[in-house]
Amino acid sequence: MAEQHVNSYYAATVNDSTRYPRLEGQTTADICVVGGGFSGISSALTLAERGYSVVLLEANRIGWGASGRNGGQMIAGISGEHNLKSQLGDEGAALLRAIRYRGHDIIQSRIEKFTIHCDLRHGWMEAAAKPRHMDHLRQYVDERIAEGDGDGLEIVEPAGMDQVLGTSLYHGGYIDRRSGHLHPLNLCMGEARAAASLGVRICEDSAAITLHGGAKPYVTTSRGRVDAKTIILAGSTDHAFQRGRLNGLTFPTGSYIISTEPLSEAEAASINPRSLAVADSNIVLDYFRLSADRRMLFGGRCNYSNRDPKDLSAALRPRLVEIFPQLQSKKIDYAWGGRIDIVLTRIPAIGRLEPNVYYMQGYCGHGVNTTHIASEIVADAICGTMEKFDLFDRIKHIRMPVGRWAGNQMLALGMLYYRLKDLL
Ligand SMILES: Cc1cc2nc3c(=O)[nH]c(=O)nc-3n(C[C@H](O)[C@H](O)[C@H](O)COP(=O)(O)OP(=O)(O)OC[C@H]3O[C@@H](n4cnc5c(N)ncnc54)[C@H](O)[C@@H]3O)c2cc1C
């Protein structure tokens, strides 16, 4: 049975209530996309723009997964950049330069072209959680400037932090003016609307149950079947599809967000006058931003057991108040969580199970930008331009030869280790 959007600030303010029909019967298309988050919707839209016929299957509702629940932070680059560079050397560095803001560009051009209202604002900051983290942030900015790619970056010295955030908890940071934040569910619904307008047949409540590869691949649902030349597993699909190169590759871990009631203009201006999206420099990090109606959306991880906490608000609020004591008396209107897919190398997994079955997943909490990059890379590969796809395909990922349960326990232990390291 399909699930509705989780009860979040985003679901409460979604501006498109389109319901797409369930797949009934057999159909054919050039491409069958499995998954209706950013990875799937963006792939479908890109391929429809290039003239392909596309059927997209979503088990629940469009944007039901991480894409409709996330922090809305549109962050440059991909996770695992350091590992990618050490595996691919100069080619990796050139790839990163080429794709760093590609997702932003795709999102921005779609917002304009298809009139998508999703509250995009520019300005994103990485804030130093420890004084020593500033060395690393300075080095990162210096490297980007040396590469000729530092235009939008600005260092904030510790002494200047009170101009930027109404908290004394951080020790400087850097701002990326090209990155920013947005309402992810409205973006996802808007891109779905755009895809449908170009002929993509979107099916909700249509979980793909089996995948048959080979020369004539097809996907079945409980009530239908899609025969396609190419299949894209877009985002983290369920167990049935985690096979071959996907076995033991990604491990889901929880991330959670609370939303306060709206702040007054004066309160918002004293807390975050430039309305930046902020992430701290810890590995197990806090992230926050103001929504368009001036709520504080504050997210992070609140346990290391890989079990959802019973009371999200009680679990996250102390950390919010530690950073912003001014918000002590604010009511929490919404609290929700979702799954982040962790890959041990932290490099997104973009590849193929078979010549005509592609996958993209494992963005490690860094997916707003990266899903749009990955979907373009896969669309390019389907159209015959393989350069970027081949580089990702060459990445040596670490696969854990254990089931997901044991893998998750190991991951929980790993996260605990990093949390302790962050605290030292
Ligand atoms: C709480 C939270 C906060 C986050 N914050 C940020 C952030 O601020 N910035 C950032 O860049 N990233 C963030 N992320 C990560 C980002 O949201 C994800 O990387 C991104 O949305 C992944 O998109 P996706 O399309 O690959 O997967 P999803 O959005 O999860 O979509 C996958 C879809 O596939 C469907 N599906 C699964 N199995 C099947 C099947 N068998 N048949 C049909 N459909 C199926 C699911 O129902 C789901 O809708 C956050 C994630 C979470 C959970």
Short mmCIF file of C-alpha atoms and ligand atoms in Angstrom, two decimals, residues 10 33-41 57-75 184 188 203 206-209 219 221 234-238 240-241 253-257 287 289 300 336-341 360-371, ligand 1:
data_model
loop_
_atom_site.label_atom_id
_atom_site.label_comp_id
_atom_site.label_asym_id
_atom_site.label_seq_id
_atom_site.Cartn_x
_atom_site.Cartn_y
_atom_site.Cartn_z
CA TYR A 10 7.32 20.60 3.36
CA VAL A 33 12.89 4.82 -14.40
CA VAL A 34 12.39 3.25 -10.95
CA GLY A 35 12.06 5.86 -8.19
CA GLY A 36 10.31 9.23 -8.05
CA GLY A 37 12.80 11.33 -6.08
CA PHE A 38 15.27 13.82 -7.58
CA SER A 39 17.37 11.06 -9.16
CA GLY A 40 14.40 9.57 -10.99
CA ILE A 41 12.46 12.71 -11.82
CA LEU A 57 7.50 4.10 -11.43
CA GLU A 58 7.21 5.44 -7.88
CA ALA A 59 6.22 3.10 -5.06
CA ASN A 60 4.56 5.86 -3.03
CA ARG A 61 4.18 9.52 -3.96
CA ILE A 62 6.55 11.72 -5.95
CA GLY A 63 9.07 13.12 -3.45
CA TRP A 64 8.06 10.59 -0.78
CA GLY A 65 11.68 9.66 0.04
CA ALA A 66 14.66 11.80 0.99
CA SER A 67 14.00 14.23 -1.87
CA GLY A 68 10.81 15.51 -0.25
CA ARG A 69 12.16 15.55 3.32
CA ASN A 70 15.70 16.88 3.26
CA GLY A 71 17.32 20.00 4.70
CA GLY A 72 16.91 21.76 1.35
CA GLN A 73 20.58 22.72 1.31
CA MET A 74 21.88 23.04 -2.24
CA ILE A 75 25.57 22.36 -1.63
CA PRO A 184 12.85 20.37 -1.87
CA CYS A 188 10.58 17.74 -6.88
CA CYS A 203 2.99 6.29 -12.08
CA SER A 206 3.49 1.54 -8.48
CA ALA A 207 6.34 -0.24 -6.73
CA ALA A 208 8.64 -2.13 -9.05
CA ILE A 209 8.65 -5.67 -7.73
CA VAL A 219 10.08 -4.33 -14.76
CA THR A 221 4.61 -4.01 -10.58
CA ALA A 234 17.17 5.94 -9.52
CA GLY A 235 18.01 6.39 -5.87
CA SER A 236 17.91 3.80 -3.24
CA THR A 237 15.38 1.19 -4.20
CA ASP A 238 14.44 -1.68 -1.98
CA ALA A 240 15.03 -6.80 -4.50
CA PHE A 241 17.24 -4.58 -6.64
CA THR A 253 21.13 5.82 8.25
CA GLY A 254 18.62 8.22 9.82
CA SER A 255 18.70 12.00 9.69
CA TYR A 256 16.06 14.17 11.34
CA ILE A 257 14.71 17.71 11.17
CA TYR A 287 22.55 21.74 9.62
CA ARG A 289 18.36 27.32 7.68
CA GLY A 300 21.06 16.48 12.40
CA TRP A 336 10.34 14.27 10.80
CA GLY A 337 13.13 12.09 9.55
CA GLY A 338 14.35 10.21 6.53
CA ARG A 339 17.06 7.89 5.31
CA ILE A 340 20.47 8.97 4.05
CA ASP A 341 22.32 6.38 2.00
CA MET A 360 22.67 6.02 -9.17
CA GLN A 361 22.61 6.20 -5.39
CA GLY A 362 24.64 6.73 -2.22
CA TYR A 363 24.91 10.51 -2.09
CA CYS A 364 25.73 10.49 1.65
CA GLY A 365 23.42 13.36 2.60
CA HIS A 366 24.61 15.55 -0.23
CA GLY A 367 21.95 14.82 -2.81
CA VAL A 368 20.11 18.00 -3.84
CA ASN A 369 22.89 19.04 -6.20
CA THR A 370 24.37 15.57 -6.78
CA THR A 371 21.17 13.83 -7.89
C1 LIG B 1 16.56 14.26 6.69
C2 LIG B 1 17.43 14.42 5.46
C3 LIG B 1 18.08 15.62 5.27
C4 LIG B 1 18.87 15.79 4.13
N1 LIG B 1 19.41 17.03 3.88
C5 LIG B 1 20.04 17.26 2.73
C6 LIG B 1 20.44 18.58 2.39
O1 LIG B 1 20.18 19.54 3.11
N2 LIG B 1 21.14 18.77 1.23
C7 LIG B 1 21.41 17.72 0.39
O2 LIG B 1 22.05 17.95 -0.64
N3 LIG B 1 20.98 16.46 0.65
C8 LIG B 1 20.30 16.21 1.79
N4 LIG B 1 19.82 14.96 2.05
C9 LIG B 1 20.06 13.89 1.07
C10 LIG B 1 19.13 14.01 -0.14
O3 LIG B 1 17.83 14.26 0.29
C11 LIG B 1 19.17 12.69 -0.94
O4 LIG B 1 20.50 12.40 -1.28
C12 LIG B 1 18.37 12.76 -2.23
O5 LIG B 1 17.10 13.29 -2.01
C13 LIG B 1 18.27 11.37 -2.84
O6 LIG B 1 17.34 11.42 -3.89
P1 LIG B 1 16.94 10.07 -4.64
O7 LIG B 1 15.98 10.43 -5.69
O8 LIG B 1 18.17 9.37 -5.03
O9 LIG B 1 16.24 9.20 -3.52
P2 LIG B 1 14.81 9.40 -2.84
O10 LIG B 1 14.41 10.80 -2.78
O11 LIG B 1 14.84 8.64 -1.56
O12 LIG B 1 13.83 8.70 -3.86
C14 LIG B 1 13.80 7.31 -4.06
C15 LIG B 1 12.35 6.97 -4.39
O13 LIG B 1 12.30 5.63 -4.86
C16 LIG B 1 11.09 5.08 -4.43
N5 LIG B 1 11.25 3.62 -4.48
C17 LIG B 1 11.99 2.82 -3.69
N6 LIG B 1 11.88 1.54 -4.08
C18 LIG B 1 11.05 1.54 -5.14
C19 LIG B 1 10.53 0.52 -5.98
N7 LIG B 1 10.83 -0.76 -5.78
N8 LIG B 1 9.67 0.87 -6.98
C20 LIG B 1 9.35 2.17 -7.20
N9 LIG B 1 9.81 3.17 -6.42
C21 LIG B 1 10.65 2.86 -5.42
C22 LIG B 1 10.89 5.63 -3.03
O14 LIG B 1 9.52 5.58 -2.64
C23 LIG B 1 11.41 7.05 -3.19
O15 LIG B 1 10.39 7.99 -3.45
C24 LIG B 1 19.05 14.73 3.20
C25 LIG B 1 18.40 13.52 3.40
C26 LIG B 1 17.58 13.36 4.53
C27 LIG B 1 16.87 12.06 4.72
#
